[in-house]
CSV table of N, CA and C in Angstrom, one decimal:
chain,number,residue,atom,x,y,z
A,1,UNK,N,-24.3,3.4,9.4
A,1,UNK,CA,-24.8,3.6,10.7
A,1,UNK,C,-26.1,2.9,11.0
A,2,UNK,N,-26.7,2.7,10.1
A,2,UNK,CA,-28.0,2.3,10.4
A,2,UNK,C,-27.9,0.5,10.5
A,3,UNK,N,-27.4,0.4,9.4
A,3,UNK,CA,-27.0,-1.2,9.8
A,3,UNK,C,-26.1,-1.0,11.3
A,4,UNK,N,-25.5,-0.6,11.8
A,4,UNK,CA,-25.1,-1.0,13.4
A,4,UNK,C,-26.2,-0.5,14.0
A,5,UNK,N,-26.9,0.5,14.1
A,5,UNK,CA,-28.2,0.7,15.1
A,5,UNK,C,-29.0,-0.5,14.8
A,6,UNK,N,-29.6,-0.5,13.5
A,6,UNK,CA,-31.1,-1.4,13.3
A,6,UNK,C,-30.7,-2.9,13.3
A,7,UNK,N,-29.2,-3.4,13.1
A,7,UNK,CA,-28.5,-5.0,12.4
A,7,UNK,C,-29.3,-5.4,11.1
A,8,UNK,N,-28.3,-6.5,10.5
A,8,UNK,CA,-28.7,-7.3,9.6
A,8,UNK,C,-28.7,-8.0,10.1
A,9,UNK,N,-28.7,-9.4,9.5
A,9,UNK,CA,-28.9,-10.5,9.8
A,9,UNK,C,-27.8,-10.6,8.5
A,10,UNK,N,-27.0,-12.5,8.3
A,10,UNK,CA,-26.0,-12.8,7.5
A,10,UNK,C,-26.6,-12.6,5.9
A,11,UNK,N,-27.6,-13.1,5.8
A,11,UNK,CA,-28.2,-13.1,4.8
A,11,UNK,C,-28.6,-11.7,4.3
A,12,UNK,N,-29.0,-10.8,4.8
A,12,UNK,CA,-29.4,-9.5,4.5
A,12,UNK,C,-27.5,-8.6,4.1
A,13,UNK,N,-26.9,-9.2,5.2
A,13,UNK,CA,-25.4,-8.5,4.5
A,13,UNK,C,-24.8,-8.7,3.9
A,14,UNK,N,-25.3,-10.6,3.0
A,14,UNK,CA,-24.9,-11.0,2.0
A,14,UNK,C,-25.0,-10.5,0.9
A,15,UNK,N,-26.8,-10.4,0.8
A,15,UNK,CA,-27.2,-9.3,-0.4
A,15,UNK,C,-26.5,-7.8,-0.6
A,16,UNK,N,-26.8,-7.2,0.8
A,16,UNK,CA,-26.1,-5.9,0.3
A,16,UNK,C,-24.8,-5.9,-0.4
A,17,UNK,N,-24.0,-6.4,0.3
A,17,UNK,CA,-22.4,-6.9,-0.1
A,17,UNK,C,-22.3,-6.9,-1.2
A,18,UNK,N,-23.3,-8.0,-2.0
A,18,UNK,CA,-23.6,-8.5,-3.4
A,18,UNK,C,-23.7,-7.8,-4.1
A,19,UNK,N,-25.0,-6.8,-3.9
A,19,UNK,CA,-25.9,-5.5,-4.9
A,19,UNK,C,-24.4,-4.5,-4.6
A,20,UNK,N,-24.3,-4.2,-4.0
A,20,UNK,CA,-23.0,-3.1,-4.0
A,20,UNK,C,-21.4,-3.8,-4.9
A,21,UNK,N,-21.4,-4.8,-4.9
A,21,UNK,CA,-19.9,-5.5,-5.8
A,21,UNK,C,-20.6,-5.3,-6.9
A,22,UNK,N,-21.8,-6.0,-7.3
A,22,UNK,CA,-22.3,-5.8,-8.7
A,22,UNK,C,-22.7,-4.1,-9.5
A,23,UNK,N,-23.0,-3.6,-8.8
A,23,UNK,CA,-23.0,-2.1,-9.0
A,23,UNK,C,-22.0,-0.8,-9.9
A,24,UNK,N,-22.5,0.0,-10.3
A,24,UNK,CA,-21.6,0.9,-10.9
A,24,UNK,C,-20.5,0.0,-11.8
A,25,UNK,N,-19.3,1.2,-12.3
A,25,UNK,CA,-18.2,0.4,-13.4
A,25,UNK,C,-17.4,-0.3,-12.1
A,26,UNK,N,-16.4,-1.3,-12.5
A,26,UNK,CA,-15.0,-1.7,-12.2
A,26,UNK,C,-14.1,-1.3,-12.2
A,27,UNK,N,-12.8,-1.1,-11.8
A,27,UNK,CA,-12.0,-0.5,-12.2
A,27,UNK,C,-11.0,-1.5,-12.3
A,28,UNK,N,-9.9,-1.7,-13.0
A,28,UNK,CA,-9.4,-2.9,-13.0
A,28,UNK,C,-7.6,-2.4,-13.6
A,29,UNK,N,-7.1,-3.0,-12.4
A,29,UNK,CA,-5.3,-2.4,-12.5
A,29,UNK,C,-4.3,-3.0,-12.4
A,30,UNK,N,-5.1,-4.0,-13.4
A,30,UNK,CA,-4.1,-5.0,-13.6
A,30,UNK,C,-2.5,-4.9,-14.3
A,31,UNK,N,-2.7,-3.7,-14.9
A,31,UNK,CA,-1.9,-3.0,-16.1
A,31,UNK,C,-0.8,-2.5,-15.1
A,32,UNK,N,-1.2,-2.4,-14.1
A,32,UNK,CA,0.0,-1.8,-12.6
A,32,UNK,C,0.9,-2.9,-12.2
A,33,UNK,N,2.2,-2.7,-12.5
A,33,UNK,CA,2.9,-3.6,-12.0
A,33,UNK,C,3.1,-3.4,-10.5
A,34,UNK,N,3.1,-4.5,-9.8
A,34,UNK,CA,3.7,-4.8,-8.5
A,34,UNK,C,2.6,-5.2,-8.0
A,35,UNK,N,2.6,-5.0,-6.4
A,35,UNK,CA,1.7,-5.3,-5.0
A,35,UNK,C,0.9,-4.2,-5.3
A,36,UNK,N,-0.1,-4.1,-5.2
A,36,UNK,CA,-1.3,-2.7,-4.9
A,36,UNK,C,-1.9,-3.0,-3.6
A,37,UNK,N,-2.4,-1.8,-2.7
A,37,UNK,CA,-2.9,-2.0,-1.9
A,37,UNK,C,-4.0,-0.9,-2.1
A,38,UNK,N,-5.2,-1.4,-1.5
A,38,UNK,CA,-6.1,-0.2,-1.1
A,38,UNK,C,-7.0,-0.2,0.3
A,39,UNK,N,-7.0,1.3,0.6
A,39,UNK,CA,-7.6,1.9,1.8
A,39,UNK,C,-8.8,2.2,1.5
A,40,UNK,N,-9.9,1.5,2.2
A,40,UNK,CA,-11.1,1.7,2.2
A,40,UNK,C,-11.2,3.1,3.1
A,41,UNK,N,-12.0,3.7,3.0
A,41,UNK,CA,-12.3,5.0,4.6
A,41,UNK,C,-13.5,4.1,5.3
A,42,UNK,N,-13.5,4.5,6.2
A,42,UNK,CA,-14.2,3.7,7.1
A,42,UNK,C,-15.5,4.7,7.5
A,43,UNK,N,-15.4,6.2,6.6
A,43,UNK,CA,-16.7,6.9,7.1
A,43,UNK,C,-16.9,7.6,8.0
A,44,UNK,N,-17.4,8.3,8.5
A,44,UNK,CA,-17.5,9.4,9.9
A,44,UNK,C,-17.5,10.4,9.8
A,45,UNK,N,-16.3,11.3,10.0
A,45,UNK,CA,-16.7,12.7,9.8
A,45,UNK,C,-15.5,12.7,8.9
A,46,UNK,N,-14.9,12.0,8.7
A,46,UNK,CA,-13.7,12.6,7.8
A,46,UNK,C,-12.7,11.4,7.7
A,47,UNK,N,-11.8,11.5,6.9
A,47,UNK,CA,-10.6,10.0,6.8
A,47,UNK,C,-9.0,10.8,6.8
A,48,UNK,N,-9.1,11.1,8.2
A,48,UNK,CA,-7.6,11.3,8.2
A,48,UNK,C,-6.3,10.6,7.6
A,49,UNK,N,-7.2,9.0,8.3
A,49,UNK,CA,-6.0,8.2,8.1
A,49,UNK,C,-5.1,8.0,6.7
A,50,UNK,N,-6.5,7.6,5.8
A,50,UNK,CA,-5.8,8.0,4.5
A,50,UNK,C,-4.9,9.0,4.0
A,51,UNK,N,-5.5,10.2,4.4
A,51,UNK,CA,-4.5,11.2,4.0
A,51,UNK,C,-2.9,11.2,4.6
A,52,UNK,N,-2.5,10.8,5.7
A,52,UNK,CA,-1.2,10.2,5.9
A,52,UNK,C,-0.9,8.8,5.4
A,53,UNK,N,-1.6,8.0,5.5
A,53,UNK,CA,-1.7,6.3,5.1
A,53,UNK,C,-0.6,6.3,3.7
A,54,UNK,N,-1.7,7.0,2.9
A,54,UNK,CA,-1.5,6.6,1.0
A,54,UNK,C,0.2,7.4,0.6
A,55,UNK,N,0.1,8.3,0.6
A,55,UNK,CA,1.4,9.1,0.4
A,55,UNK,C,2.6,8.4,1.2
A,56,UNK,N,2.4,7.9,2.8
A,56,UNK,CA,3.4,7.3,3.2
A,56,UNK,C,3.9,5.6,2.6
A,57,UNK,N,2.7,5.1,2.2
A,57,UNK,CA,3.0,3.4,1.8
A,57,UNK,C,3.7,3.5,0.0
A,58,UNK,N,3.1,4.9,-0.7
A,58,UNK,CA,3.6,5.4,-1.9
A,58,UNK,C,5.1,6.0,-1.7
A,59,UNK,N,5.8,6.2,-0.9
A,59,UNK,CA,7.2,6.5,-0.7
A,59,UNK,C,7.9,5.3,-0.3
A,60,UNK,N,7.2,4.3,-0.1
A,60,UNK,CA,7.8,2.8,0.3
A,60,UNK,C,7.7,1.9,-0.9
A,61,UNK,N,7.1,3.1,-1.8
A,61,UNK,CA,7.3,1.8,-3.2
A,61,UNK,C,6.0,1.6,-3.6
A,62,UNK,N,5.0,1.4,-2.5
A,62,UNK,CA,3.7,0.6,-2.9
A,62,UNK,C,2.8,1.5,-3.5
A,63,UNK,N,2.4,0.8,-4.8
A,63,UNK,CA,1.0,1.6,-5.4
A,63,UNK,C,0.1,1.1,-5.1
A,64,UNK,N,-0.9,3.0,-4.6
A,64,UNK,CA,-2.0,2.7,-4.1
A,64,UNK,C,-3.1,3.5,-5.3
A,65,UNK,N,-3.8,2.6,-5.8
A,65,UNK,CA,-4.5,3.5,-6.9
A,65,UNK,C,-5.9,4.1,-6.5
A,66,UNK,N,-6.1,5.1,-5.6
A,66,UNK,CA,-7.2,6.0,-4.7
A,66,UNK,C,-7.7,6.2,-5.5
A,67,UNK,N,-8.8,6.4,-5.5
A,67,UNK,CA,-9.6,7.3,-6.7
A,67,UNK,C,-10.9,8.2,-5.8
């Protein structure tokens, strides 16, 4: 929220972008056969969408590895 009130600039959202990929472990699922997809939440007061999203694209086959 604060980055859409206050902005970045390209450069300032490069770094963040950056320091945040570089950050904490990896997780890595490669070991998962098939297509994987994943839902980011987008934040707010809550992520509904997920909660319908994942369980329905997982009955279609697709693994989604949520954590």
């Amino acid at each position: 929220m604060a980055i859409y009130f206050k902005g970045m600039n390209v450069q300032e959202r490069s770094i963040l972008t950056k320091a945040m990929a570089l950050s904490g472990d990896k997780l890595i699922f490669s070991d998962i056969e098939g297509f994987k997809i994943d839902k980011h939440s987008s934040g707010g007061l809550g992520d509904k969408t997920s909660l319908i999203l994942a369980p329905l694209l997982a009955c279609l086959g697709r693994k989604i590895p949520m954590v």
